[in-house]
Coordinates of C-alpha atoms and ligand atoms in Angstrom, one line a residue:
X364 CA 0.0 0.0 0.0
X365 CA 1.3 3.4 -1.0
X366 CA 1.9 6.2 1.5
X367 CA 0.7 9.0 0.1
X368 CA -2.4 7.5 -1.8
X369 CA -4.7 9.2 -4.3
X370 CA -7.9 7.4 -3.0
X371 CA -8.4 5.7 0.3
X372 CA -11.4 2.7 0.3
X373 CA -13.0 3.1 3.5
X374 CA -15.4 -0.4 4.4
X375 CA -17.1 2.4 7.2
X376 CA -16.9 5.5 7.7
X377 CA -17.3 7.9 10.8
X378 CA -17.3 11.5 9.2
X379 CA -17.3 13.3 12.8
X380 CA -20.6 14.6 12.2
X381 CA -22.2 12.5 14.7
X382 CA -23.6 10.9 12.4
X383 CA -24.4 7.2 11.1
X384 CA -22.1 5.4 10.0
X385 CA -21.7 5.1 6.4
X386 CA -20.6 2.1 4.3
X387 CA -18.1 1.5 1.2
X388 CA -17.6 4.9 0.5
X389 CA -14.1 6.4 -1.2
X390 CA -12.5 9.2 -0.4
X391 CA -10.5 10.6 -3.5
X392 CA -7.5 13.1 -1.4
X393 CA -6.1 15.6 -3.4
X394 CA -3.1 18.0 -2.0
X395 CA -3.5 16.5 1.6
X396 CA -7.3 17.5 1.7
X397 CA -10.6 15.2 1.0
X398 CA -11.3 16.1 -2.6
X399 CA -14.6 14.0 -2.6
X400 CA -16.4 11.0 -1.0
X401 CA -18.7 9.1 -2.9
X402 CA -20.0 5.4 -3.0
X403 CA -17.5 2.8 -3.9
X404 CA -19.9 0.3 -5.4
X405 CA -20.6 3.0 -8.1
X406 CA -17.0 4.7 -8.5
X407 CA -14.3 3.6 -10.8
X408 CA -10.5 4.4 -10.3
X409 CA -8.4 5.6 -12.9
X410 CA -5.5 3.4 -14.2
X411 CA -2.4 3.9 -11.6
X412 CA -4.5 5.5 -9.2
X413 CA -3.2 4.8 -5.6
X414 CA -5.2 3.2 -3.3
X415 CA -5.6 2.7 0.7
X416 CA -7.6 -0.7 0.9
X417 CA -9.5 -0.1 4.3
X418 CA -12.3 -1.5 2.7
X419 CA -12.5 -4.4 6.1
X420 CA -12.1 -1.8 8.7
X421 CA -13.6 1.8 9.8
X422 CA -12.1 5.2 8.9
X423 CA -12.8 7.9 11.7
X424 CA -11.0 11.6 11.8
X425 CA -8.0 12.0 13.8
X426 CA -9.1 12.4 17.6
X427 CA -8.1 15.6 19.4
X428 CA -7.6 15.6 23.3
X429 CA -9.1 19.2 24.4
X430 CA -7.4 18.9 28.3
X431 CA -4.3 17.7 28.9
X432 CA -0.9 18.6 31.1
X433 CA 1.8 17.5 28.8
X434 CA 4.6 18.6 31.3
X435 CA 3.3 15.8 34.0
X436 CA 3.7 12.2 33.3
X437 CA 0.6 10.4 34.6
X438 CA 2.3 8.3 37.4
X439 CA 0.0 7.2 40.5
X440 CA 3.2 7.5 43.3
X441 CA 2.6 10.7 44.8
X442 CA 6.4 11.4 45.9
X443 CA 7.0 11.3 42.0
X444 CA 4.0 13.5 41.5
X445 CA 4.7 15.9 44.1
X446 CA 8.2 16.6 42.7
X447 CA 7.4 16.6 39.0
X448 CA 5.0 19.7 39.7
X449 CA 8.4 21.9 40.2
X450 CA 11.0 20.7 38.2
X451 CA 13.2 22.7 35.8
X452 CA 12.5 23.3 32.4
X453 CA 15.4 20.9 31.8
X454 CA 14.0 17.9 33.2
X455 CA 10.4 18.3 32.3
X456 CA 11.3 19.2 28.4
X457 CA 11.9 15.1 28.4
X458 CA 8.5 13.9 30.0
X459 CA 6.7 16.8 27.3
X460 CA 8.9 15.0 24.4
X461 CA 7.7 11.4 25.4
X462 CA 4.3 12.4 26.3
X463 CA 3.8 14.0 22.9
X464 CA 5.1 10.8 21.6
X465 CA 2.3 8.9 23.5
X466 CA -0.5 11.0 22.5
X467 CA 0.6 10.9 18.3
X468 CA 0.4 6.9 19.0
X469 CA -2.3 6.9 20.3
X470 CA -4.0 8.2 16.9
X471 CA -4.2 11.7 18.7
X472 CA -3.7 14.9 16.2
X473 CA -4.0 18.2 18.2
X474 CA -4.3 18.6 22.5
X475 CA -5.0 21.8 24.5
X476 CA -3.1 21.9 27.7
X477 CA -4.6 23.5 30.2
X478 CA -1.4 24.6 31.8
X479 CA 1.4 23.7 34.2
X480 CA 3.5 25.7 37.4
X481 CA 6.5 26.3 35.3
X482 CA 4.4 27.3 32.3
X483 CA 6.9 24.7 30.6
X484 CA 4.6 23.7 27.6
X485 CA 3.8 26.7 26.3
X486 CA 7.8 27.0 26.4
X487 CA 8.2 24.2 24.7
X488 CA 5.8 24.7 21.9
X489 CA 7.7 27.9 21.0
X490 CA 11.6 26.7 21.9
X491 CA 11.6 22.8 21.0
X492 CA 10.1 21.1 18.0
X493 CA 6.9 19.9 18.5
X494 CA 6.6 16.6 16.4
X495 CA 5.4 18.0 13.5
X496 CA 2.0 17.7 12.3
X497 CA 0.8 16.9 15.8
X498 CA -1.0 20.7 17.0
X499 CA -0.7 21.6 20.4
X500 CA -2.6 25.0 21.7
X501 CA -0.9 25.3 25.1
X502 CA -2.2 27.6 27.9
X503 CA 1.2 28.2 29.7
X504 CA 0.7 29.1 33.7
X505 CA -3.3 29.2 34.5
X506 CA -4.9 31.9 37.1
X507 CA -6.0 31.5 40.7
X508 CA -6.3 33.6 43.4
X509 CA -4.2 33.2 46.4
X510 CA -4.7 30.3 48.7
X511 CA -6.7 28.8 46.3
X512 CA -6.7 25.9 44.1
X513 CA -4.7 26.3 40.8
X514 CA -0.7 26.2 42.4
X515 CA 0.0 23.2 40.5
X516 CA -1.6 24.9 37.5
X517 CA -0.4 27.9 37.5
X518 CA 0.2 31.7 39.1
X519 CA -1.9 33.7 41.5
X520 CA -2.8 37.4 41.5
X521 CA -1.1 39.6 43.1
X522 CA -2.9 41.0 45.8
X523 CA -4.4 44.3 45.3
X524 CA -4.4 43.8 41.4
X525 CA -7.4 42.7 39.6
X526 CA -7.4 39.6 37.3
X527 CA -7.9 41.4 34.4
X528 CA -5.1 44.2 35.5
X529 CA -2.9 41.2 36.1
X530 CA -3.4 39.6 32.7
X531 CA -3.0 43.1 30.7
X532 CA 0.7 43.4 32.4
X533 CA 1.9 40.1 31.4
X534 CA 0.4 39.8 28.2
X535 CA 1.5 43.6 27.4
X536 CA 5.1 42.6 28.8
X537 CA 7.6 42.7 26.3
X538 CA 9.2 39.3 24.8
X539 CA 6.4 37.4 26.8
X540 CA 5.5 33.8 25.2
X541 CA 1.7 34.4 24.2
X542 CA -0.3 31.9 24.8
X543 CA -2.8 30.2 22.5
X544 CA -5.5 30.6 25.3
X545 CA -6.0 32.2 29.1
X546 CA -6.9 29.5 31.5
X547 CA -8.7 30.7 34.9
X548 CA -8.9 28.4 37.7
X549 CA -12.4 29.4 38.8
X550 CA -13.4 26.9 41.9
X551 CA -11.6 24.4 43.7
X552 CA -11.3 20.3 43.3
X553 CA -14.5 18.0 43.8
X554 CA -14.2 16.5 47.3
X555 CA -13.3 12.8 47.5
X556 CA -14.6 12.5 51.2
X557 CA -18.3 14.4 50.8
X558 CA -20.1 13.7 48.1
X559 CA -21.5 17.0 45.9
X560 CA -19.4 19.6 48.7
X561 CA -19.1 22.5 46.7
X562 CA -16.1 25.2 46.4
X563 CA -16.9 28.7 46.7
X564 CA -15.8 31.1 43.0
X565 CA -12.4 32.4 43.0
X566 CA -13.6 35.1 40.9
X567 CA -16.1 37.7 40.8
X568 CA -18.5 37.5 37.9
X569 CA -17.1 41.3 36.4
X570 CA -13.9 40.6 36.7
X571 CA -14.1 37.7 34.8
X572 CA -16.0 39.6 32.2
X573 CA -13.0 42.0 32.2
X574 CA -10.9 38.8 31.6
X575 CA -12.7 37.9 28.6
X576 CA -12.6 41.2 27.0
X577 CA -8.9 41.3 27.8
X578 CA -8.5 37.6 25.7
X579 CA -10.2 39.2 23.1
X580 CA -8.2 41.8 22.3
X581 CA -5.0 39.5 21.6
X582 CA -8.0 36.8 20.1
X583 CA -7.5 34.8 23.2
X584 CA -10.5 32.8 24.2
X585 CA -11.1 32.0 27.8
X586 CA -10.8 28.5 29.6
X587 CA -12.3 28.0 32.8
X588 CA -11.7 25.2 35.3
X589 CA -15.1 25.8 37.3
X590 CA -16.9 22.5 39.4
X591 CA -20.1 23.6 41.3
X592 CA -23.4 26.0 40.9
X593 CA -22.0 29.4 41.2
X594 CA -18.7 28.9 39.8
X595 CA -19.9 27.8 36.7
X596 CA -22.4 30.4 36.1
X597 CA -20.1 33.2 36.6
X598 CA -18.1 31.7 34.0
X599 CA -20.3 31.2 31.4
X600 CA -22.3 34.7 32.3
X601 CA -18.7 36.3 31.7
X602 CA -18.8 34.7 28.4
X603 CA -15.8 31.9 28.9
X604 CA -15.5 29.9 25.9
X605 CA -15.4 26.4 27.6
X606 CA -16.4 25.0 30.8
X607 CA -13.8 22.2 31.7
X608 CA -15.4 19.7 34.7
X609 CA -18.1 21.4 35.1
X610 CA -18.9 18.6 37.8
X611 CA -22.3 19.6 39.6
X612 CA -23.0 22.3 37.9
X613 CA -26.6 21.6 37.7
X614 CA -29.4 21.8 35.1
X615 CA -29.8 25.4 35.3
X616 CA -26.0 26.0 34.0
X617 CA -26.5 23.4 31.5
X618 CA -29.7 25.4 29.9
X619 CA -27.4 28.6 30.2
X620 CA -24.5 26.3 28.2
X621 CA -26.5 25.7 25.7
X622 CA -28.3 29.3 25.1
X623 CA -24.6 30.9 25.2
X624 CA -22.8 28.1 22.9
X625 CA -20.9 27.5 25.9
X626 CA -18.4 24.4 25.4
X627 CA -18.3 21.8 28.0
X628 CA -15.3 19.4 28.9
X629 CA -16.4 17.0 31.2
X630 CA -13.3 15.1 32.2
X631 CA -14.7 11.6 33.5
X632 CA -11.8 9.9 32.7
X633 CA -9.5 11.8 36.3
X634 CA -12.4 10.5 38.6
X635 CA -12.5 6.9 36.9
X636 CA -9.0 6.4 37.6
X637 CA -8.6 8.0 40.8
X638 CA -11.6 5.8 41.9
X639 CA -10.1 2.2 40.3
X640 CA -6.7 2.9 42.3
X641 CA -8.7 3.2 45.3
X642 CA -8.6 0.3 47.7
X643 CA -11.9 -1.9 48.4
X644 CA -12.7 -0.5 51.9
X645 CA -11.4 3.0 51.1
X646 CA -14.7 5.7 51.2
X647 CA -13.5 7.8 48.3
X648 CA -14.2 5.4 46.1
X649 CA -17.9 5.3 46.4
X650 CA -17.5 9.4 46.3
X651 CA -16.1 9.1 43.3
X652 CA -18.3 5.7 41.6
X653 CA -21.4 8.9 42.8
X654 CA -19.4 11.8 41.0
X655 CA -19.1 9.8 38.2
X656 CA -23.1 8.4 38.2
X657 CA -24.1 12.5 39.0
X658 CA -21.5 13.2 35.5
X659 CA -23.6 11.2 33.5
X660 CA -26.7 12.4 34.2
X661 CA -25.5 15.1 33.2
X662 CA -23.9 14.6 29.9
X663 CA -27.1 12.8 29.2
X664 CA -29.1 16.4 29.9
X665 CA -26.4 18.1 27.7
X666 CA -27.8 16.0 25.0
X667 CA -30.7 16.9 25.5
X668 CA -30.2 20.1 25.8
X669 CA -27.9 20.7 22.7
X670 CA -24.8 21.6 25.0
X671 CA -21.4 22.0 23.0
X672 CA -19.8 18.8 24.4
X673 CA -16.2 18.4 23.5
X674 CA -13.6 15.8 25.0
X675 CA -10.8 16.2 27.6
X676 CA -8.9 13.9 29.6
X677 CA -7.2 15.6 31.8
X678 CA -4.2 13.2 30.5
X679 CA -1.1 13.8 33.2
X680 CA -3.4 13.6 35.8
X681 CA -3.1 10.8 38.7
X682 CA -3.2 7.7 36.5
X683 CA -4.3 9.5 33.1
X684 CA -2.3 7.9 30.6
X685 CA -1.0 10.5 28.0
X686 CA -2.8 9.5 24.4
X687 CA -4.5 6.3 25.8
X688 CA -7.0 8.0 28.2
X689 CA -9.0 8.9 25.2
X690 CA -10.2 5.7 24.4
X691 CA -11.4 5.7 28.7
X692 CA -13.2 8.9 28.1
X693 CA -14.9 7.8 24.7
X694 CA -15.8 4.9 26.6
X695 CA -17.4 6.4 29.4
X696 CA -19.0 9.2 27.2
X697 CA -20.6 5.8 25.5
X698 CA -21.5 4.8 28.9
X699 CA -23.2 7.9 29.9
X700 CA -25.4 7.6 27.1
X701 CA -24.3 9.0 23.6
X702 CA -24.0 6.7 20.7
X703 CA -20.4 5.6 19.6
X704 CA -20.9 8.4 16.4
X705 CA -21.8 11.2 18.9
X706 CA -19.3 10.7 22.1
X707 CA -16.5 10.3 18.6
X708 CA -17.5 13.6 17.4
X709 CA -16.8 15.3 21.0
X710 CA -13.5 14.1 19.7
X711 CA -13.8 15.3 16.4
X712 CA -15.6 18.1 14.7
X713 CA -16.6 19.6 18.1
X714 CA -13.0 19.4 19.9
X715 CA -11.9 21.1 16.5
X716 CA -14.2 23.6 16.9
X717 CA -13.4 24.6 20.3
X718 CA -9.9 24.8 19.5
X719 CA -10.6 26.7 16.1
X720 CA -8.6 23.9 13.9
X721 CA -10.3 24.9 10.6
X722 CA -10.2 21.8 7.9
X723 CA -9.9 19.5 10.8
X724 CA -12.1 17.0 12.7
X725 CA -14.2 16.3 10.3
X726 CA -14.0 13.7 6.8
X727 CA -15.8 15.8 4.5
X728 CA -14.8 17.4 1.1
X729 CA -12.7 20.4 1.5
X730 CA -11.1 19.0 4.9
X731 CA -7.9 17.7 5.7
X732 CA -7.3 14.0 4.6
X733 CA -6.2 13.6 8.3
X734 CA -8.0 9.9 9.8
X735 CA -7.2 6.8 11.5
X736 CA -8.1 3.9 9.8
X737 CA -9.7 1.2 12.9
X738 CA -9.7 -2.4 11.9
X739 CA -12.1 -4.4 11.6
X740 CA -15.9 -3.0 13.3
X741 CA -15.9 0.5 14.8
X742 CA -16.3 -1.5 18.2
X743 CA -12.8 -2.6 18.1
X744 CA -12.4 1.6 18.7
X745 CA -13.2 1.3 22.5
X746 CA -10.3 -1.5 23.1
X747 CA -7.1 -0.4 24.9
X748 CA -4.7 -0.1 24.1
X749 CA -6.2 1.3 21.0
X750 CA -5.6 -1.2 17.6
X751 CA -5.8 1.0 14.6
X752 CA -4.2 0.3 11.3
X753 CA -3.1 3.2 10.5
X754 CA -3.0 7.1 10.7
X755 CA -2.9 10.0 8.2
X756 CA -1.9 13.2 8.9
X757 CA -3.1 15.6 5.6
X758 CA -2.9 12.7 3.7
X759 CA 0.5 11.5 4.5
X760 CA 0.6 8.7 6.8
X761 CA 2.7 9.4 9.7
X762 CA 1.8 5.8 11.9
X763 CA 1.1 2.2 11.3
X764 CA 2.1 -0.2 8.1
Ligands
ZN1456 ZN1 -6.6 19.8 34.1

C-alpha cells in the first residue's frame, strides 16, 4: 500500500458529524485535503491510481484531546508527583517530548493543555520542535487567586491587582511567550470525602467579564476550570469559551450552556482512575463511583439540551495515561449515554471547533485528509490499548504499516 495515496477505500466511515455510519464509501484526497467522497460500489478508479484498501475496517478523523498537562507524566506514586510539579525546564522538556510521543500513537492529532507551574509547555511549543504535524494549543501558567486551588496549574494574582489588571501586564510585557489561550482556575477540586461539597468562586463575575474582553483583544479565548453552581455560572455569564469539569454544575448551567454556545469538557476519565486505584474499603471510592453516576446524568441532559460537548482527559493527571485515556473517556461518554458516532464527534468536529482547527475533525470534502483507519468494526475503537491500522496526517501517513 502506498503512503501518500490518491484514494483511500473506506469499508465504514465515521465522518465526525455524529452521524451514522456510512458504508463503502471512497475518499478521493487531493493536496492532503478530501477532494470527494462518494460510494464505492458506483466509482471507478483511474489506471495507476493509488489506493488505501480499508475496505474491512472503519475510517474515523484523527481524535483531538481538548485537556491535557503534557509537562506531567501520569504516574499514581505521589512522591514522584509531588516533585514533578516543580522541576526545571530541563527535566520536564523530556516527559513533554515522550508524552507528545504517547499522545501521536495513540492516533491523537492536536491537544489543549490546560497549563502547568512552570508554564513549561507553552515554552516548549515555542523553543523545542513539537513533532510536527501533531498541533498543540498550550495555555502556559493558568490563574488562581491566592490560597486557592490552581498552584500546580499555574500563578496567583497579586494582591491588590485585579485579574484582568494582572493579565494586561503580562500579556502587554515585552518578549512574553503568548499563549494560545488564558486559562482561569475558577473553583476548587471535587471533594473525595463528601459527596456534591461545593467550592466557593475564586472570581467575581465582572472581573471575569473583564478577563474575557482582555483575551479578546489579543484573540485569546477563555478557559475555565469551574466545578459547582456558582462557579460555573459566573463563567459562562462572563462569556468563557469552555467550561472544563463542570462537575455539579446543575441543570440550570446546562440550559445557560447551551443558550450561550458555551463548550463543556467533562473530564470523567481523572475520577474513573482516581476511583479504580482506590482500595476496596477506602470511602472515596464510592464518592467518586457517585461523581461519576451524578456526571452522567449530566452529559445525558447536555444531550438533551444541545450543549457543546467536547472531549478532555485531563491526560497527566493521577493515573491519566497520555494518548491512551482517550479511548477511557470515549468509553465512558458511551456509557453515559451518547451513541459511539456522537461521544467520537466530542473528539472530532466539536473538539476542532473549540480549539478553532479549521479543515480539521471532520471527513468531509474540503477538509484535511487527516484519519485513522480502525480495523475491523468500529467496536474494536473502544479497546485499549487502541488497535488501529493506520494514521494519516493531511494525507501523509505518519503511523502504522
Ligand atoms: Zn486539568
Amino acid at each position: 500500500m502506498d503512503s501518500n495515496p490518491h484514494y483511500l477505500h473506506a469499508g465504514r466511515l465515521i465522518d465526525g458529524r455524529g452521524g451514522p455510519v456510512l458504508k463503502n464509501r471512497l475518499i478521493e484526497i487531493r493536496n492532503g485535503r478530501i477532494h470527494a467522497i462518494g460510494n464505492a460500489a458506483k466509482l471507478s478508479l483511474p489506471v495507476r491510481a493509488r489506493l488505501y484498501d480499508a475496505s474491512r475496517a472503519t475510517v474515523i478523523p484523527g481524535l483531538i484531546d481538548c485537556h491535557v498537562h503534557l509537562a506531567w507524566a501520569s504516574t499514581c506514586d505521589a512522591q514522584m508527583r509531588s516533585r514533578q510539579f516543580f522541576e526545571s525546564y530541563a527535566t520536564v522538556r523530556h516527559t513533554i517530548a515522550a508524552n507528545l510521543e504517547k499522545t501521536l500513537n495513540a492516533g491523537i492529532v492536536a491537544v489543549r493543555d490546560g497549563g502547568d507551574a512552570g508554564g513549561h509547555t507553552l515554552r516548549f511549543k515555542n523553543q523545542d520542535a513539537i513533532a510536527d504535524p501533531l498541533i498543540v494549543k498550550a495555555a502556559g501558567r493558568a490563574w488562581h487567586q491566592p490560597g486557592r486551588y490552581g498552584r500546580l496549574i499555574g500563578r496567583t494574582v497579586t494582591p491588590g491587582r485585579t485579574l484582568g489588571q494582572a493579565l494586561c501586564a503580562r500579556l502587554a510585557a515585552p518578549g512574553v511567550e503568548q499563549p494560545d489561550h488564558i486559562k482561569i482556575v475558577n473553583s476548587g477540586l471535587n471533594s473525595l470525602s463528601a459527596y456534591g461539597r461545593q467550592t466557593a468562586p475564586q472570581f467575581k463575575r465582572d472581573e471575569l467579564a473583564e478577563a474575557v474582553r482582555i483575551g479578546e483583544q489579543y484573540r485569546l479565548p477563555v478557559v475555565a476550570h469551574a466545578n459547582g453552581a456558582e462557579p460555573v455560572r459566573r463563567c459562562i455569564d462572563a462569556g468563557c469559551r469552555s467550561i472544563e469539569h463542570g462537575y455539579f454544575m446543575g441543570d440550570d448551567n446546562l440550559a445557560r450552556m447551551a443558550d450561550r454556545r458555551t463548550f463543556w469538557v467533562p473530564t470523567v476519565a481523572p475520577m474513573q482512575a482516581f476511583m479504580d486505584q482506590c482500595k476496596i474499603n477506602d470511602p472515596r471510592k464510592e464518592v467518586c463511583r457517585r461523581n461519576i453516576e451524578h456526571q452522567f446524568d449530566q452529559i445525558r441532559r447536555a444531550k438533551q439540551l444541545g450543549v457543546k460537548m467536547a472531549l478532555g482527559t485531563d491526560a497527566g493527571a493521577n493515573g491519566v495515561a497520555h494518548g491512551r485515556a482517550v479511548i477511557n473517556e470515549l468509553r465512558l461518554f458511551v456509557q453515559a449515554g451518547l451513541k459511539l458516532e456522537e461521544a467520537i464527534q466530542c473528539a472530532t468536529q466539536r473538539a476542532a471547533e473549540l480549539l478553532e482547527l479549521e479543515g480539521r475533525g471532520m471527513l468531509a470534502p474540503g477538509q484535511a485528509a487527516t484519519f485513522l483507519v480502525v480495523p475491523p468494526g468500529p467496536g474494536q475503537l473502544l479497546q485499549n490499548p487502541a488497535k488501529y491500522e493506520a494514521l494519516f496526517i493531511a494525507g501523509r501517513r505518519v503511523r502504522g504499516q
